[in-house]
PDB file of C-alpha atoms and ligand atoms in Angstrom:
ATOM      1  CA  MET T 226      10.846   5.004 -19.198  1.00 36.00           C
ATOM      2  CA  LEU T 227       8.765   5.435 -16.240  1.00 43.00           C
ATOM      3  CA  PRO T 228      11.231   5.859 -13.612  1.00 44.00           C
ATOM      4  CA  THR T 229      12.940   8.741 -15.779  1.00 44.00           C
ATOM      5  CA  ALA T 230       9.617  10.285 -16.311  1.00 45.00           C
ATOM      6  CA  VAL T 231       8.908  10.298 -12.570  1.00 45.00           C
ATOM      7  CA  VAL T 232      12.417  11.724 -11.816  1.00 44.00           C
ATOM      8  CA  LEU T 233      11.789  14.545 -14.229  1.00 44.00           C
ATOM      9  CA  LEU T 234       8.276  15.182 -13.048  1.00 47.00           C
ATOM     10  CA  GLY T 235       9.707  15.415  -9.428  1.00 42.00           C
ATOM     11  CA  ALA T 236      12.346  17.818 -10.410  1.00 40.00           C
ATOM     12  CA  ALA T 237       9.713  19.979 -12.355  1.00 41.00           C
ATOM     13  CA  LEU T 238       7.490  20.109  -9.246  1.00 44.00           C
ATOM     14  CA  GLY T 239      10.478  20.834  -7.088  1.00 40.00           C
ATOM     15  CA  VAL T 240       9.849  17.962  -4.959  1.00 48.00           C
ATOM     16  CA  SER T 241      12.538  15.451  -4.097  1.00 55.00           C
ATOM     17  CA  GLY T 242      13.285  12.383  -1.869  1.00 67.00           C
ATOM     18  CA  HIS T 243       9.938  10.562  -1.662  1.00 94.00           C
ATOM     19  CA  TYR T 244       9.848   7.219   0.060  1.00 97.00           C
ATOM     20  CA  THR T 245       9.679   3.515  -0.251  1.00 98.00           C
ATOM     21  CA  PHE T 246       8.424   0.565   1.963  1.00 98.00           C
ATOM     22  CA  PRO T 247      11.328  -1.929   1.836  1.00 98.00           C
ATOM     23  CA  LYS T 248      11.002  -4.043   5.031  1.00 98.00           C
ATOM     24  CA  VAL T 249       8.897  -5.915   7.586  1.00 98.00           C
ATOM     25  CA  ASN T 250       9.592  -6.798  11.217  1.00 98.00           C
ATOM     26  CA  GLY T 251      12.991  -5.112  11.120  1.00 96.00           C
ATOM     27  CA  GLY T 252      14.254  -7.435   8.312  1.00 96.00           C
ATOM     28  CA  ALA T 253      16.684  -6.390   5.682  1.00 97.00           C
ATOM     29  CA  ASP T 254      15.439  -4.046   2.825  1.00 97.00           C
ATOM     30  CA  TRP T 255      13.863  -6.029   0.153  1.00 97.00           C
ATOM     31  CA  ALA T 256      14.386  -9.226   1.761  1.00 97.00           C
ATOM     32  CA  GLN T 257      10.676 -10.206   2.683  1.00 98.00           C
ATOM     33  CA  VAL T 258       9.466  -7.322   0.475  1.00 98.00           C
ATOM     34  CA  ARG T 259       9.333  -7.709  -3.149  1.00 98.00           C
ATOM     35  CA  ARG T 260      11.723  -5.077  -4.519  1.00 97.00           C
ATOM     36  CA  ALA T 261       9.533  -2.199  -5.781  1.00 97.00           C
ATOM     37  CA  ASP T 262      10.457  -0.196  -8.915  1.00 95.00           C
ATOM     38  CA  ASN T 263      11.243   2.944  -6.773  1.00 95.00           C
ATOM     39  CA  TRP T 264      13.781   1.170  -4.861  1.00 94.00           C
ATOM     40  CA  GLN T 265      16.574   3.465  -6.126  1.00 92.00           C
ATOM     41  CA  ASN T 266      14.508   6.702  -6.971  1.00 91.00           C
ATOM     42  CA  ASN T 267      11.879   6.788  -4.313  1.00 93.00           C
ATOM     43  CA  GLY T 268       9.388   7.630  -6.976  1.00 94.00           C
ATOM     44  CA  PHE T 269       5.627   6.919  -7.065  1.00 96.00           C
ATOM     45  CA  VAL T 270       2.773   5.485  -9.257  1.00 97.00           C
ATOM     46  CA  GLY T 271       0.718   8.091 -10.552  1.00 97.00           C
ATOM     47  CA  ASP T 272      -1.870   6.151 -12.766  1.00 98.00           C
ATOM     48  CA  VAL T 273      -4.314   3.943 -10.769  1.00 98.00           C
ATOM     49  CA  ASN T 274      -4.913   1.943 -14.101  1.00 98.00           C
ATOM     50  CA  SER T 275      -1.290   0.893 -14.295  1.00 97.00           C
ATOM     51  CA  ALA T 276      -0.082  -2.550 -13.412  1.00 96.00           C
ATOM     52  CA  GLN T 277       2.145  -0.886 -11.013  1.00 97.00           C
ATOM     53  CA  ILE T 278      -0.669  -0.005  -8.839  1.00 98.00           C
ATOM     54  CA  ARG T 279      -0.683  -3.478  -7.509  1.00 98.00           C
ATOM     55  CA  CYS T 280       2.927  -3.918  -6.044  1.00 98.00           C
ATOM     56  CA  PHE T 281       5.004  -1.232  -7.909  1.00 97.00           C
ATOM     57  CA  GLN T 282       6.743  -4.009  -9.906  1.00 94.00           C
ATOM     58  CA  SER T 283       6.991  -3.849 -13.581  1.00 84.00           C
ATOM     59  CA  SER T 284       8.319  -7.450 -13.786  1.00 84.00           C
ATOM     60  CA  PRO T 285       7.244  -9.271 -10.439  1.00 79.00           C
ATOM     61  CA  ALA T 286       9.970 -11.086  -8.869  1.00 88.00           C
ATOM     62  CA  ALA T 287      10.004 -13.132  -5.694  1.00 92.00           C
ATOM     63  CA  ALA T 288      11.477 -11.722  -2.376  1.00 94.00           C
ATOM     64  CA  SER T 289      14.372 -13.811  -1.089  1.00 94.00           C
ATOM     65  CA  SER T 290      12.210 -14.989   1.755  1.00 96.00           C
ATOM     66  CA  SER T 291       8.778 -14.839   3.465  1.00 98.00           C
ATOM     67  CA  LEU T 292       7.923 -13.664   7.053  1.00 98.00           C
ATOM     68  CA  ASN T 293       5.883 -16.070   9.052  1.00 98.00           C
ATOM     69  CA  VAL T 294       3.382 -14.589  11.393  1.00 98.00           C
ATOM     70  CA  THR T 295       0.598 -15.878  13.653  1.00 98.00           C
ATOM     71  CA  ALA T 296      -3.004 -14.781  12.823  1.00 98.00           C
ATOM     72  CA  GLY T 297      -4.316 -12.246  15.228  1.00 98.00           C
ATOM     73  CA  SER T 298      -0.922 -10.702  15.675  1.00 98.00           C
ATOM     74  CA  SER T 299       0.567  -7.760  13.722  1.00 98.00           C
ATOM     75  CA  VAL T 300       3.490  -7.059  11.379  1.00 98.00           C
ATOM     76  CA  THR T 301       5.493  -3.898  11.444  1.00 98.00           C
ATOM     77  CA  TYR T 302       5.973  -2.641   8.085  1.00 98.00           C
ATOM     78  CA  SER T 303       8.716   0.180   7.649  1.00 98.00           C
ATOM     79  CA  ALA T 304       9.026   3.179   5.430  1.00 98.00           C
ATOM     80  CA  ALA T 305      12.333   4.517   4.357  1.00 97.00           C
ATOM     81  CA  PRO T 306      13.160   7.434   5.184  1.00 96.00           C
ATOM     82  CA  ASN T 307       9.658   8.243   6.479  1.00 96.00           C
ATOM     83  CA  VAL T 308       6.206   9.062   5.122  1.00 97.00           C
ATOM     84  CA  TYR T 309       6.182  12.976   4.850  1.00 92.00           C
ATOM     85  CA  HIS T 310       3.425  13.832   2.423  1.00 97.00           C
ATOM     86  CA  PRO T 311       0.067  14.138   3.751  1.00 97.00           C
ATOM     87  CA  GLY T 312      -2.434  11.402   3.096  1.00 98.00           C
ATOM     88  CA  PRO T 313      -3.611   7.917   4.203  1.00 98.00           C
ATOM     89  CA  MET T 314      -1.824   4.649   4.740  1.00 98.00           C
ATOM     90  CA  ALA T 315      -3.650   1.530   3.870  1.00 98.00           C
ATOM     91  CA  PHE T 316      -2.830  -2.313   3.931  1.00 99.00           C
ATOM     92  CA  TYR T 317      -4.392  -4.991   1.910  1.00 99.00           C
ATOM     93  CA  LEU T 318      -3.948  -8.796   1.935  1.00 98.00           C
ATOM     94  CA  ALA T 319      -4.220 -11.428  -0.994  1.00 98.00           C
ATOM     95  CA  ARG T 320      -3.850 -15.118  -0.174  1.00 98.00           C
ATOM     96  CA  VAL T 321      -2.019 -17.179  -2.502  1.00 98.00           C
ATOM     97  CA  PRO T 322      -4.322 -19.804  -4.184  1.00 97.00           C
ATOM     98  CA  ASP T 323      -3.873 -23.317  -3.149  1.00 95.00           C
ATOM     99  CA  GLY T 324      -1.413 -25.067  -5.316  1.00 96.00           C
ATOM    100  CA  GLN T 325       0.258 -21.863  -6.316  1.00 97.00           C
ATOM    101  CA  SER T 326       3.581 -20.514  -4.897  1.00 97.00           C
ATOM    102  CA  ILE T 327       4.238 -17.206  -3.019  1.00 97.00           C
ATOM    103  CA  ASN T 328       7.264 -16.929  -5.037  1.00 96.00           C
ATOM    104  CA  SER T 329       5.604 -16.746  -8.340  1.00 95.00           C
ATOM    105  CA  TRP T 330       1.973 -15.737  -7.757  1.00 96.00           C
ATOM    106  CA  ASN T 331       1.472 -12.224  -9.035  1.00 95.00           C
ATOM    107  CA  GLY T 332      -1.692 -11.207  -7.054  1.00 97.00           C
ATOM    108  CA  ASP T 333      -4.063 -11.388 -10.238  1.00 97.00           C
ATOM    109  CA  GLY T 334      -7.863 -11.052  -9.862  1.00 98.00           C
ATOM    110  CA  ALA T 335     -10.202  -9.904  -7.277  1.00 98.00           C
ATOM    111  CA  VAL T 336      -8.310 -11.283  -4.361  1.00 98.00           C
ATOM    112  CA  TRP T 337      -7.411  -8.207  -2.251  1.00 98.00           C
ATOM    113  CA  PHE T 338      -8.910  -7.276   0.989  1.00 98.00           C
ATOM    114  CA  LYS T 339      -8.257  -4.322   3.142  1.00 98.00           C
ATOM    115  CA  VAL T 340      -7.090  -4.672   6.690  1.00 98.00           C
ATOM    116  CA  TYR T 341      -6.343  -0.952   7.560  1.00 98.00           C
ATOM    117  CA  HIS T 342      -6.860   2.466   6.385  1.00 98.00           C
ATOM    118  CA  GLU T 343      -6.091   5.822   8.007  1.00 98.00           C
ATOM    119  CA  GLN T 344      -8.464   8.662   8.520  1.00 98.00           C
ATOM    120  CA  PRO T 345      -7.177  12.233   8.997  1.00 98.00           C
ATOM    121  CA  ASN T 346      -7.772  14.508  12.000  1.00 98.00           C
ATOM    122  CA  PHE T 347     -10.084  17.340  10.956  1.00 97.00           C
ATOM    123  CA  GLY T 348      -9.377  21.081  11.866  1.00 92.00           C
ATOM    124  CA  SER T 349      -8.031  24.059  10.365  1.00 94.00           C
ATOM    125  CA  GLN T 350      -6.136  21.853   8.220  1.00 93.00           C
ATOM    126  CA  LEU T 351      -6.105  17.913   7.702  1.00 95.00           C
ATOM    127  CA  THR T 352      -3.538  16.166   9.739  1.00 97.00           C
ATOM    128  CA  TRP T 353      -2.510  12.558   9.264  1.00 98.00           C
ATOM    129  CA  SER T 354      -0.998  10.254  11.952  1.00 97.00           C
ATOM    130  CA  SER T 355       1.355   8.705   9.304  1.00 98.00           C
ATOM    131  CA  ASN T 356       2.889  11.836   8.682  1.00 96.00           C
ATOM    132  CA  GLY T 357       6.600  11.770   9.684  1.00 96.00           C
ATOM    133  CA  LYS T 358       6.314   8.161  10.777  1.00 97.00           C
ATOM    134  CA  SER T 359       8.671   5.383   9.577  1.00 97.00           C
ATOM    135  CA  SER T 360       6.825   2.328  10.905  1.00 98.00           C
ATOM    136  CA  PHE T 361       3.259   1.085  10.985  1.00 98.00           C
ATOM    137  CA  SER T 362       1.613  -1.770  12.964  1.00 98.00           C
ATOM    138  CA  VAL T 363      -0.552  -3.957  10.499  1.00 98.00           C
ATOM    139  CA  PRO T 364      -3.268  -6.215  12.077  1.00 98.00           C
ATOM    140  CA  ILE T 365      -3.462  -9.656  10.609  1.00 98.00           C
ATOM    141  CA  PRO T 366      -7.027 -10.942  11.077  1.00 98.00           C
ATOM    142  CA  ARG T 367      -7.340 -13.842  13.546  1.00 98.00           C
ATOM    143  CA  CYS T 368     -10.000 -15.596  11.524  1.00 98.00           C
ATOM    144  CA  ILE T 369      -8.332 -15.685   8.055  1.00 98.00           C
ATOM    145  CA  LYS T 370      -7.178 -18.908   6.653  1.00 98.00           C
ATOM    146  CA  SER T 371      -3.492 -19.973   7.314  1.00 98.00           C
ATOM    147  CA  GLY T 372      -1.221 -19.909   4.212  1.00 98.00           C
ATOM    148  CA  TYR T 373       0.797 -17.506   2.235  1.00 98.00           C
ATOM    149  CA  TYR T 374      -0.249 -14.016   1.520  1.00 98.00           C
ATOM    150  CA  LEU T 375       0.943 -10.763  -0.177  1.00 98.00           C
ATOM    151  CA  LEU T 376       0.707  -7.831   2.041  1.00 98.00           C
ATOM    152  CA  ARG T 377       0.441  -4.654   0.207  1.00 98.00           C
ATOM    153  CA  ALA T 378       1.476  -1.459   1.830  1.00 98.00           C
ATOM    154  CA  GLU T 379       0.126   1.761   0.213  1.00 98.00           C
ATOM    155  CA  HIS T 380       0.490   5.611   1.124  1.00 98.00           C
ATOM    156  CA  ILE T 381      -1.469   7.924  -1.005  1.00 98.00           C
ATOM    157  CA  GLY T 382       0.493  11.337  -1.154  1.00 98.00           C
ATOM    158  CA  LEU T 383      -2.459  13.914  -1.483  1.00 98.00           C
ATOM    159  CA  HIS T 384      -0.513  17.148  -1.526  1.00 97.00           C
ATOM    160  CA  ALA T 385      -1.096  17.549  -5.364  1.00 97.00           C
ATOM    161  CA  ALA T 386      -4.161  15.470  -5.627  1.00 98.00           C
ATOM    162  CA  GLY T 387      -6.399  18.568  -6.580  1.00 97.00           C
ATOM    163  CA  SER T 388      -5.950  17.645 -10.280  1.00 96.00           C
ATOM    164  CA  SER T 389      -6.573  14.263 -11.822  1.00 96.00           C
ATOM    165  CA  GLY T 390      -3.613  12.029 -11.721  1.00 96.00           C
ATOM    166  CA  GLY T 391      -1.967  14.325  -9.055  1.00 98.00           C
ATOM    167  CA  ALA T 392      -2.193  11.850  -6.271  1.00 98.00           C
ATOM    168  CA  GLN T 393       1.038   9.915  -5.601  1.00 98.00           C
ATOM    169  CA  PHE T 394       0.912   6.371  -4.526  1.00 98.00           C
ATOM    170  CA  TYR T 395       3.792   4.755  -2.801  1.00 98.00           C
ATOM    171  CA  ILE T 396       3.487   0.905  -2.638  1.00 98.00           C
ATOM    172  CA  SER T 397       5.172  -2.366  -1.986  1.00 98.00           C
ATOM    173  CA  CYS T 398       4.155  -6.007  -1.379  1.00 98.00           C
ATOM    174  CA  ALA T 399       5.650  -8.202   1.382  1.00 98.00           C
ATOM    175  CA  GLN T 400       5.514 -12.102   1.362  1.00 98.00           C
ATOM    176  CA  ILE T 401       4.030 -13.524   4.531  1.00 98.00           C
ATOM    177  CA  GLY T 402       3.042 -16.950   5.718  1.00 98.00           C
ATOM    178  CA  VAL T 403       0.005 -16.907   8.165  1.00 98.00           C
ATOM    179  CA  THR T 404      -0.141 -19.535  10.647  1.00 98.00           C
ATOM    180  CA  GLY T 405      -2.759 -20.613  13.350  1.00 98.00           C
ATOM    181  CA  GLY T 406      -5.556 -18.931  11.292  1.00 98.00           C
ATOM    182  CA  GLY T 407      -9.325 -19.731  11.131  1.00 98.00           C
ATOM    183  CA  SER T 408     -11.617 -20.414   8.209  1.00 98.00           C
ATOM    184  CA  THR T 409     -13.102 -17.092   7.095  1.00 98.00           C
ATOM    185  CA  ASP T 410     -13.003 -15.824   3.447  1.00 97.00           C
ATOM    186  CA  PRO T 411     -13.140 -11.994   3.717  1.00 98.00           C
ATOM    187  CA  PRO T 412     -15.905 -10.378   1.730  1.00 97.00           C
ATOM    188  CA  ASN T 413     -15.414  -7.298  -0.577  1.00 95.00           C
ATOM    189  CA  LYS T 414     -12.376  -8.444  -2.470  1.00 98.00           C
ATOM    190  CA  VAL T 415     -10.952  -6.174  -5.129  1.00 98.00           C
ATOM    191  CA  ALA T 416      -8.346  -6.260  -8.086  1.00 98.00           C
ATOM    192  CA  PHE T 417      -5.401  -3.985  -8.641  1.00 98.00           C
ATOM    193  CA  PRO T 418      -5.816  -2.294 -11.037  1.00 98.00           C
ATOM    194  CA  GLY T 419      -9.497  -1.881 -10.819  1.00 98.00           C
ATOM    195  CA  ALA T 420     -10.070  -1.007  -7.304  1.00 98.00           C
ATOM    196  CA  TYR T 421      -9.510   2.709  -7.629  1.00 98.00           C
ATOM    197  CA  LYS T 422     -10.475   5.232 -10.206  1.00 98.00           C
ATOM    198  CA  ALA T 423      -8.644   8.580 -10.712  1.00 98.00           C
ATOM    199  CA  SER T 424     -11.898  10.329  -9.920  1.00 98.00           C
ATOM    200  CA  ASP T 425     -12.569   8.624  -6.576  1.00 98.00           C
ATOM    201  CA  PRO T 426     -13.292  11.251  -4.038  1.00 98.00           C
ATOM    202  CA  GLY T 427     -10.489  10.193  -1.845  1.00 98.00           C
ATOM    203  CA  ILE T 428      -8.052  10.382  -4.817  1.00 98.00           C
ATOM    204  CA  LEU T 429      -9.138  13.380  -6.653  1.00 98.00           C
ATOM    205  CA  ILE T 430      -9.300  15.871  -3.754  1.00 98.00           C
ATOM    206  CA  ASN T 431      -7.845  19.346  -2.966  1.00 98.00           C
ATOM    207  CA  ILE T 432      -7.022  18.929   0.674  1.00 97.00           C
ATOM    208  CA  ASN T 433      -5.910  22.634   1.051  1.00 95.00           C
ATOM    209  CA  TYR T 434      -8.784  24.700   0.280  1.00 92.00           C
ATOM    210  CA  PRO T 435     -11.539  24.476   1.100  1.00 95.00           C
ATOM    211  CA  VAL T 436     -10.413  22.364   4.008  1.00 96.00           C
ATOM    212  CA  PRO T 437     -12.320  19.091   3.797  1.00 97.00           C
ATOM    213  CA  THR T 438     -14.570  18.166   6.700  1.00 97.00           C
ATOM    214  CA  SER T 439     -14.729  14.490   5.784  1.00 97.00           C
ATOM    215  CA  TYR T 440     -12.409  11.982   3.857  1.00 98.00           C
ATOM    216  CA  LYS T 441     -13.575   8.806   1.934  1.00 98.00           C
ATOM    217  CA  ASN T 442     -10.771   6.276   1.777  1.00 98.00           C
ATOM    218  CA  PRO T 443     -10.728   4.659  -1.681  1.00 98.00           C
ATOM    219  CA  GLY T 444     -11.231   0.992  -2.250  1.00 98.00           C
ATOM    220  CA  PRO T 445     -13.378  -1.534  -0.008  1.00 98.00           C
ATOM    221  CA  PRO T 446     -14.134  -1.064   3.641  1.00 98.00           C
ATOM    222  CA  VAL T 447     -11.754  -2.527   6.124  1.00 98.00           C
ATOM    223  CA  PHE T 448     -12.176  -6.221   6.989  1.00 98.00           C
ATOM    224  CA  SER T 449     -11.588  -7.333  10.639  1.00 95.00           C
ATOM    225  CA  CYS T 450     -12.574 -10.161  12.982  1.00 93.00           C
TER     226      CYS T 450
HETATM  227  C1  NAG W 566       5.176 -20.400   7.362  1.00 82.79           C
HETATM  228  O1  NAG W 566       3.802 -20.465   6.897  1.00 82.79           O
HETATM  229  C2  NAG W 566       3.273 -21.291   5.787  1.00 82.79           C
HETATM  230  C3  NAG W 566       2.068 -20.790   5.452  1.00 82.79           C
HETATM  231  O2  NAG W 566       1.269 -20.904   6.475  1.00 82.79           O
HETATM  232  C4  NAG W 566       3.518 -22.626   6.335  1.00 82.79           C
HETATM  233  O3  NAG W 566       3.175 -23.553   5.279  1.00 82.79           O
HETATM  234  C5  NAG W 566       5.003 -22.972   6.840  1.00 82.79           C
HETATM  235  O4  NAG W 566       4.981 -24.307   7.366  1.00 82.79           O
HETATM  236  C6  NAG W 566       5.545 -21.881   7.816  1.00 82.79           C
HETATM  237  N1  NAG W 566       6.812 -22.071   8.080  1.00 82.79           N
HETATM  238  C7  NAG W 566       7.166 -22.250   9.502  1.00 82.79           C
HETATM  239  C8  NAG W 566       8.554 -22.232   9.781  1.00 82.79           C
HETATM  240  O5  NAG W 566       6.365 -22.121  10.471  1.00 82.79           O
HETATM  241 CU1   CU W 567       7.318  13.333  -2.828  1.00 82.79          CU
END
């Protein structure tokens, strides 16, 4: 139902070929990244209150493997084909609770903290460094606890965000194992759905006219250490 609706909406708006986030560190598509529902149609999530706003999975299924990284290093998260709508990239992490498995944990609850979000450059129009790019370096904070995490990639297409529900969310979640970490439990954790409202100023925004002079990213502040 939803993919069909998304395809029809795309056709009606005259937009085609959106994008996915299928791989990390040059691995195979949907190997360390849980396969998102848009893997064939490149569609988007439009409803911030839907379950799909978390990892874009209607029935969460494990990836075939996880990617191990050292705390304090970074992960390269790739888009396919590339991010070409205007809007911010963001990345979140959620630690798999002790006693649970990365392969079955679904990321429930206020467990997500943000490790990156993008601000535009301001001028005669907004420009975004993510625009046209297909790979993004995600910092994995040095002080977080070792263990397994879901790493959530999000791009918000803001080209039609001037009306409620018009922002387009492109999302996937990778499975990573963090080694060599510290003991910090990051503050400001949020749930998906729940973190965003359709009326948030970074989600309901006309980026074309008048051209904004500031941009407030939705969700919590960025955590770093
Ligand atoms: C991968 O990371 C997890 C979580 O920290 C750890 O339990 C596991 O031993 C790591 N695997 C390797 C091969 O380092
Ligand atoms: Cu599009």
